[in-house]
Amino acid sequence: MIGVLASTPLALAVTVTVAGARNLALFAGALRLTVGGVLLAVMVTVRAALQALAQLPECHLLAASRLYRTPAWGNEDQPDFINAVVALDTALAPLALLRQLLAIEARHGRVRSVPNAPRTLDLDLLMHGDATMAGAELTLPHPRMHERAFVLLPLLEIAPDVQLPGLGAARSFLSAVAGQAIERSEPM
């Protein structure tokens, strides 16, 4: 969401469609905390990122989950991650929204070098209404969201009955992620 001296990914993403409403976009974000990182600095970053999401054009912030702490994955030689899920009501098309998310990441110090490299902010578009797409820039719904406790638990906190396009109820995947380490933290 926002660059800080700490290096922890903050994930925000997911979308749900409501009859008569615009598309709901759900985002998963993660902040990586460095060893000795100051938790207060991470919280400032998280809140600033949330504010940036709320100020996106043609978007309205609907909900934000609590923060969840998980061990690093991918490149495991990193500090723990702090994750959350946010729901936005948006009139932006999926790729336009993705470009806005990438711009927020860049403003907060995100540098894309190699996959799973340490980064200050990581915003993933999980869903965009019931849209499904597979492209070079974006795949919807996120192809691995149903395999990750750090996405499912915060998602279900803010959207307990959410259906994953093409997959079914998000809740039905909880048993598959039950063995993944995750710790619920404080509200955003």
JSON list of C-alpha atoms in Angstrom, two decimals, residues 16-152:
[
{"chain": "A", "resi": 16, "resn": "VAL", "atom": "CA", "xyz": [-18.57, -8.95, -5.39]},
{"chain": "A", "resi": 17, "resn": "THR", "atom": "CA", "xyz": [-21.53, -7.87, -7.50]},
{"chain": "A", "resi": 18, "resn": "VAL", "atom": "CA", "xyz": [-24.56, -6.38, -5.81]},
{"chain": "A", "resi": 19, "resn": "ALA", "atom": "CA", "xyz": [-27.82, -6.06, -7.70]},
{"chain": "A", "resi": 20, "resn": "GLY", "atom": "CA", "xyz": [-28.28, -2.47, -8.80]},
{"chain": "A", "resi": 21, "resn": "ALA", "atom": "CA", "xyz": [-24.79, -1.49, -7.70]},
{"chain": "A", "resi": 22, "resn": "ARG", "atom": "CA", "xyz": [-21.55, -1.01, -9.52]},
{"chain": "A", "resi": 23, "resn": "ASN", "atom": "CA", "xyz": [-18.90, -3.71, -9.35]},
{"chain": "A", "resi": 24, "resn": "LEU", "atom": "CA", "xyz": [-17.43, -4.41, -5.95]},
{"chain": "A", "resi": 25, "resn": "ALA", "atom": "CA", "xyz": [-13.68, -4.86, -6.17]},
{"chain": "A", "resi": 26, "resn": "LEU", "atom": "CA", "xyz": [-11.85, -6.76, -3.46]},
{"chain": "A", "resi": 27, "resn": "PHE", "atom": "CA", "xyz": [-8.14, -6.24, -3.02]},
{"chain": "A", "resi": 28, "resn": "ALA", "atom": "CA", "xyz": [-5.64, -8.27, -1.11]},
{"chain": "A", "resi": 29, "resn": "GLY", "atom": "CA", "xyz": [-2.51, -6.53, 0.05]},
{"chain": "A", "resi": 30, "resn": "ALA", "atom": "CA", "xyz": [0.54, -7.38, 2.04]},
{"chain": "A", "resi": 31, "resn": "LEU", "atom": "CA", "xyz": [3.30, -5.43, 3.74]},
{"chain": "A", "resi": 32, "resn": "ARG", "atom": "CA", "xyz": [6.56, -7.13, 4.60]},
{"chain": "A", "resi": 33, "resn": "LEU", "atom": "CA", "xyz": [8.04, -6.25, 7.96]},
{"chain": "A", "resi": 34, "resn": "THR", "atom": "CA", "xyz": [11.78, -6.24, 8.32]},
{"chain": "A", "resi": 35, "resn": "VAL", "atom": "CA", "xyz": [13.40, -7.71, 11.39]},
{"chain": "A", "resi": 36, "resn": "GLY", "atom": "CA", "xyz": [13.32, -4.94, 13.94]},
{"chain": "A", "resi": 37, "resn": "GLY", "atom": "CA", "xyz": [10.74, -3.09, 11.83]},
{"chain": "A", "resi": 38, "resn": "VAL", "atom": "CA", "xyz": [8.50, -0.74, 13.73]},
{"chain": "A", "resi": 39, "resn": "LEU", "atom": "CA", "xyz": [4.90, -1.99, 13.79]},
{"chain": "A", "resi": 40, "resn": "LEU", "atom": "CA", "xyz": [3.67, 1.60, 14.11]},
{"chain": "A", "resi": 41, "resn": "ALA", "atom": "CA", "xyz": [5.35, 2.45, 10.80]},
{"chain": "A", "resi": 42, "resn": "VAL", "atom": "CA", "xyz": [3.58, -0.47, 9.15]},
{"chain": "A", "resi": 43, "resn": "MET", "atom": "CA", "xyz": [0.24, 0.67, 10.56]},
{"chain": "A", "resi": 44, "resn": "VAL", "atom": "CA", "xyz": [0.83, 4.16, 9.18]},
{"chain": "A", "resi": 45, "resn": "THR", "atom": "CA", "xyz": [1.59, 2.62, 5.80]},
{"chain": "A", "resi": 46, "resn": "VAL", "atom": "CA", "xyz": [-1.49, 0.42, 5.87]},
{"chain": "A", "resi": 47, "resn": "ARG", "atom": "CA", "xyz": [-3.76, 3.31, 6.75]},
{"chain": "A", "resi": 48, "resn": "ALA", "atom": "CA", "xyz": [-2.21, 5.54, 4.09]},
{"chain": "A", "resi": 49, "resn": "ALA", "atom": "CA", "xyz": [-2.71, 2.82, 1.48]},
{"chain": "A", "resi": 50, "resn": "LEU", "atom": "CA", "xyz": [-6.32, 2.39, 2.55]},
{"chain": "A", "resi": 51, "resn": "GLN", "atom": "CA", "xyz": [-6.81, 6.13, 2.15]},
{"chain": "A", "resi": 52, "resn": "ALA", "atom": "CA", "xyz": [-5.28, 6.00, -1.33]},
{"chain": "A", "resi": 53, "resn": "LEU", "atom": "CA", "xyz": [-7.70, 3.23, -2.30]},
{"chain": "A", "resi": 54, "resn": "ALA", "atom": "CA", "xyz": [-10.64, 5.22, -0.92]},
{"chain": "A", "resi": 55, "resn": "GLN", "atom": "CA", "xyz": [-9.62, 8.22, -3.05]},
{"chain": "A", "resi": 56, "resn": "LEU", "atom": "CA", "xyz": [-9.48, 6.37, -6.36]},
{"chain": "A", "resi": 57, "resn": "PRO", "atom": "CA", "xyz": [-11.72, 7.90, -9.02]},
{"chain": "A", "resi": 58, "resn": "GLU", "atom": "CA", "xyz": [-15.14, 6.29, -9.42]},
{"chain": "A", "resi": 59, "resn": "CYS", "atom": "CA", "xyz": [-14.56, 4.16, -6.32]},
{"chain": "A", "resi": 60, "resn": "HIS", "atom": "CA", "xyz": [-16.15, 3.99, -2.90]},
{"chain": "A", "resi": 61, "resn": "LEU", "atom": "CA", "xyz": [-14.56, 2.09, -0.02]},
{"chain": "A", "resi": 62, "resn": "LEU", "atom": "CA", "xyz": [-17.08, -0.38, 1.41]},
{"chain": "A", "resi": 63, "resn": "ALA", "atom": "CA", "xyz": [-15.17, -2.50, 3.90]},
{"chain": "A", "resi": 64, "resn": "ALA", "atom": "CA", "xyz": [-11.72, -3.38, 5.19]},
{"chain": "A", "resi": 65, "resn": "SER", "atom": "CA", "xyz": [-10.78, -6.50, 7.11]},
{"chain": "A", "resi": 66, "resn": "ARG", "atom": "CA", "xyz": [-8.62, -6.69, 10.17]},
{"chain": "A", "resi": 67, "resn": "LEU", "atom": "CA", "xyz": [-4.91, -7.19, 9.60]},
{"chain": "A", "resi": 68, "resn": "TYR", "atom": "CA", "xyz": [-3.52, -10.73, 9.47]},
{"chain": "A", "resi": 69, "resn": "ARG", "atom": "CA", "xyz": [0.11, -11.72, 10.01]},
{"chain": "A", "resi": 70, "resn": "THR", "atom": "CA", "xyz": [1.60, -14.68, 8.13]},
{"chain": "A", "resi": 71, "resn": "PRO", "atom": "CA", "xyz": [5.06, -16.11, 7.59]},
{"chain": "A", "resi": 72, "resn": "ALA", "atom": "CA", "xyz": [6.72, -15.04, 4.33]},
{"chain": "A", "resi": 73, "resn": "TRP", "atom": "CA", "xyz": [6.19, -17.39, 1.41]},
{"chain": "A", "resi": 74, "resn": "GLY", "atom": "CA", "xyz": [7.74, -17.63, -2.04]},
{"chain": "A", "resi": 75, "resn": "ASN", "atom": "CA", "xyz": [11.06, -16.09, -1.02]},
{"chain": "A", "resi": 76, "resn": "GLU", "atom": "CA", "xyz": [10.95, -17.21, 2.62]},
{"chain": "A", "resi": 77, "resn": "ASP", "atom": "CA", "xyz": [14.12, -15.32, 3.55]},
{"chain": "A", "resi": 78, "resn": "GLN", "atom": "CA", "xyz": [12.00, -12.29, 4.40]},
{"chain": "A", "resi": 79, "resn": "PRO", "atom": "CA", "xyz": [10.12, -10.94, 7.41]},
{"chain": "A", "resi": 80, "resn": "ASP", "atom": "CA", "xyz": [6.50, -11.88, 8.09]},
{"chain": "A", "resi": 81, "resn": "PHE", "atom": "CA", "xyz": [3.73, -10.39, 5.95]},
{"chain": "A", "resi": 82, "resn": "ILE", "atom": "CA", "xyz": [0.78, -8.29, 7.08]},
{"chain": "A", "resi": 83, "resn": "ASN", "atom": "CA", "xyz": [-2.33, -8.94, 4.96]},
{"chain": "A", "resi": 84, "resn": "ALA", "atom": "CA", "xyz": [-5.84, -7.55, 4.65]},
{"chain": "A", "resi": 85, "resn": "VAL", "atom": "CA", "xyz": [-8.74, -7.52, 2.19]},
{"chain": "A", "resi": 86, "resn": "VAL", "atom": "CA", "xyz": [-10.65, -4.43, 1.12]},
{"chain": "A", "resi": 87, "resn": "ALA", "atom": "CA", "xyz": [-13.92, -4.12, -0.79]},
{"chain": "A", "resi": 88, "resn": "LEU", "atom": "CA", "xyz": [-14.50, -1.21, -3.16]},
{"chain": "A", "resi": 89, "resn": "ASP", "atom": "CA", "xyz": [-17.58, -0.26, -5.13]},
{"chain": "A", "resi": 90, "resn": "THR", "atom": "CA", "xyz": [-16.19, 0.85, -8.49]},
{"chain": "A", "resi": 91, "resn": "ALA", "atom": "CA", "xyz": [-17.25, 1.89, -11.96]},
{"chain": "A", "resi": 92, "resn": "LEU", "atom": "CA", "xyz": [-13.70, 1.30, -13.25]},
{"chain": "A", "resi": 93, "resn": "ALA", "atom": "CA", "xyz": [-13.13, -1.58, -15.64]},
{"chain": "A", "resi": 94, "resn": "PRO", "atom": "CA", "xyz": [-10.78, -4.33, -14.36]},
{"chain": "A", "resi": 95, "resn": "LEU", "atom": "CA", "xyz": [-7.67, -3.20, -16.28]},
{"chain": "A", "resi": 96, "resn": "ALA", "atom": "CA", "xyz": [-8.26, 0.47, -15.44]},
{"chain": "A", "resi": 97, "resn": "LEU", "atom": "CA", "xyz": [-8.53, -0.49, -11.77]},
{"chain": "A", "resi": 98, "resn": "LEU", "atom": "CA", "xyz": [-5.38, -2.61, -12.00]},
{"chain": "A", "resi": 99, "resn": "ARG", "atom": "CA", "xyz": [-3.46, 0.35, -13.43]},
{"chain": "A", "resi": 100, "resn": "GLN", "atom": "CA", "xyz": [-4.63, 2.49, -10.50]},
{"chain": "A", "resi": 101, "resn": "LEU", "atom": "CA", "xyz": [-3.41, -0.17, -8.06]},
{"chain": "A", "resi": 102, "resn": "LEU", "atom": "CA", "xyz": [-0.01, -0.35, -9.75]},
{"chain": "A", "resi": 103, "resn": "ALA", "atom": "CA", "xyz": [0.25, 3.44, -9.54]},
{"chain": "A", "resi": 104, "resn": "ILE", "atom": "CA", "xyz": [-0.46, 3.34, -5.79]},
{"chain": "A", "resi": 105, "resn": "GLU", "atom": "CA", "xyz": [2.22, 0.67, -5.36]},
{"chain": "A", "resi": 106, "resn": "ALA", "atom": "CA", "xyz": [4.73, 2.78, -7.31]},
{"chain": "A", "resi": 107, "resn": "ARG", "atom": "CA", "xyz": [3.96, 5.92, -5.29]},
{"chain": "A", "resi": 108, "resn": "HIS", "atom": "CA", "xyz": [4.77, 3.94, -2.18]},
{"chain": "A", "resi": 109, "resn": "GLY", "atom": "CA", "xyz": [8.12, 2.66, -3.33]},
{"chain": "A", "resi": 110, "resn": "ARG", "atom": "CA", "xyz": [7.21, -0.63, -5.02]},
{"chain": "A", "resi": 111, "resn": "VAL", "atom": "CA", "xyz": [9.89, -1.71, -7.46]},
{"chain": "A", "resi": 112, "resn": "ARG", "atom": "CA", "xyz": [9.16, -4.75, -9.61]},
{"chain": "A", "resi": 113, "resn": "SER", "atom": "CA", "xyz": [12.42, -6.65, -10.08]},
{"chain": "A", "resi": 114, "resn": "VAL", "atom": "CA", "xyz": [12.08, -10.43, -9.75]},
{"chain": "A", "resi": 115, "resn": "PRO", "atom": "CA", "xyz": [9.06, -12.52, -8.69]},
{"chain": "A", "resi": 116, "resn": "ASN", "atom": "CA", "xyz": [8.56, -12.67, -4.91]},
{"chain": "A", "resi": 117, "resn": "ALA", "atom": "CA", "xyz": [11.23, -10.02, -4.30]},
{"chain": "A", "resi": 118, "resn": "PRO", "atom": "CA", "xyz": [10.90, -7.99, -1.10]},
{"chain": "A", "resi": 119, "resn": "ARG", "atom": "CA", "xyz": [8.57, -5.05, -1.60]},
{"chain": "A", "resi": 120, "resn": "THR", "atom": "CA", "xyz": [6.98, -2.32, 0.43]},
{"chain": "A", "resi": 121, "resn": "LEU", "atom": "CA", "xyz": [3.48, -2.82, -0.95]},
{"chain": "A", "resi": 122, "resn": "ASP", "atom": "CA", "xyz": [1.65, -5.46, -2.97]},
{"chain": "A", "resi": 123, "resn": "LEU", "atom": "CA", "xyz": [-1.92, -4.82, -4.15]},
{"chain": "A", "resi": 124, "resn": "ASP", "atom": "CA", "xyz": [-3.63, -7.76, -5.86]},
{"chain": "A", "resi": 125, "resn": "LEU", "atom": "CA", "xyz": [-6.98, -7.50, -7.60]},
{"chain": "A", "resi": 126, "resn": "LEU", "atom": "CA", "xyz": [-8.70, -10.69, -6.48]},
{"chain": "A", "resi": 127, "resn": "MET", "atom": "CA", "xyz": [-12.09, -10.26, -8.08]},
{"chain": "A", "resi": 128, "resn": "HIS", "atom": "CA", "xyz": [-14.01, -7.69, -10.09]},
{"chain": "A", "resi": 129, "resn": "GLY", "atom": "CA", "xyz": [-17.66, -8.52, -9.70]},
{"chain": "A", "resi": 130, "resn": "ASP", "atom": "CA", "xyz": [-18.31, -11.83, -11.35]},
{"chain": "A", "resi": 131, "resn": "ALA", "atom": "CA", "xyz": [-15.88, -11.08, -14.20]},
{"chain": "A", "resi": 132, "resn": "THR", "atom": "CA", "xyz": [-13.63, -13.84, -15.44]},
{"chain": "A", "resi": 133, "resn": "MET", "atom": "CA", "xyz": [-10.65, -13.15, -17.66]},
{"chain": "A", "resi": 134, "resn": "ALA", "atom": "CA", "xyz": [-7.20, -14.52, -18.40]},
{"chain": "A", "resi": 135, "resn": "GLY", "atom": "CA", "xyz": [-4.71, -12.13, -19.91]},
{"chain": "A", "resi": 136, "resn": "ALA", "atom": "CA", "xyz": [-1.06, -11.16, -19.81]},
{"chain": "A", "resi": 137, "resn": "GLU", "atom": "CA", "xyz": [-1.75, -8.33, -17.36]},
{"chain": "A", "resi": 138, "resn": "LEU", "atom": "CA", "xyz": [-4.61, -9.70, -15.30]},
{"chain": "A", "resi": 139, "resn": "THR", "atom": "CA", "xyz": [-6.38, -12.96, -14.48]},
{"chain": "A", "resi": 140, "resn": "LEU", "atom": "CA", "xyz": [-9.74, -12.83, -12.70]},
{"chain": "A", "resi": 141, "resn": "PRO", "atom": "CA", "xyz": [-10.57, -14.17, -10.31]},
{"chain": "A", "resi": 142, "resn": "HIS", "atom": "CA", "xyz": [-7.05, -14.34, -8.89]},
{"chain": "A", "resi": 143, "resn": "PRO", "atom": "CA", "xyz": [-5.97, -17.89, -9.80]},
{"chain": "A", "resi": 144, "resn": "ARG", "atom": "CA", "xyz": [-4.63, -18.83, -6.34]},
{"chain": "A", "resi": 145, "resn": "MET", "atom": "CA", "xyz": [-6.84, -16.85, -3.97]},
{"chain": "A", "resi": 146, "resn": "HIS", "atom": "CA", "xyz": [-8.75, -19.97, -2.89]},
{"chain": "A", "resi": 147, "resn": "GLU", "atom": "CA", "xyz": [-5.46, -21.64, -1.87]},
{"chain": "A", "resi": 148, "resn": "ARG", "atom": "CA", "xyz": [-4.29, -18.92, 0.53]},
{"chain": "A", "resi": 149, "resn": "ALA", "atom": "CA", "xyz": [-5.44, -18.45, 4.11]},
{"chain": "A", "resi": 150, "resn": "PHE", "atom": "CA", "xyz": [-4.11, -14.87, 4.06]},
{"chain": "A", "resi": 151, "resn": "VAL", "atom": "CA", "xyz": [-6.70, -14.09, 1.37]},
{"chain": "A", "resi": 152, "resn": "LEU", "atom": "CA", "xyz": [-9.62, -16.31, 2.41]}
]
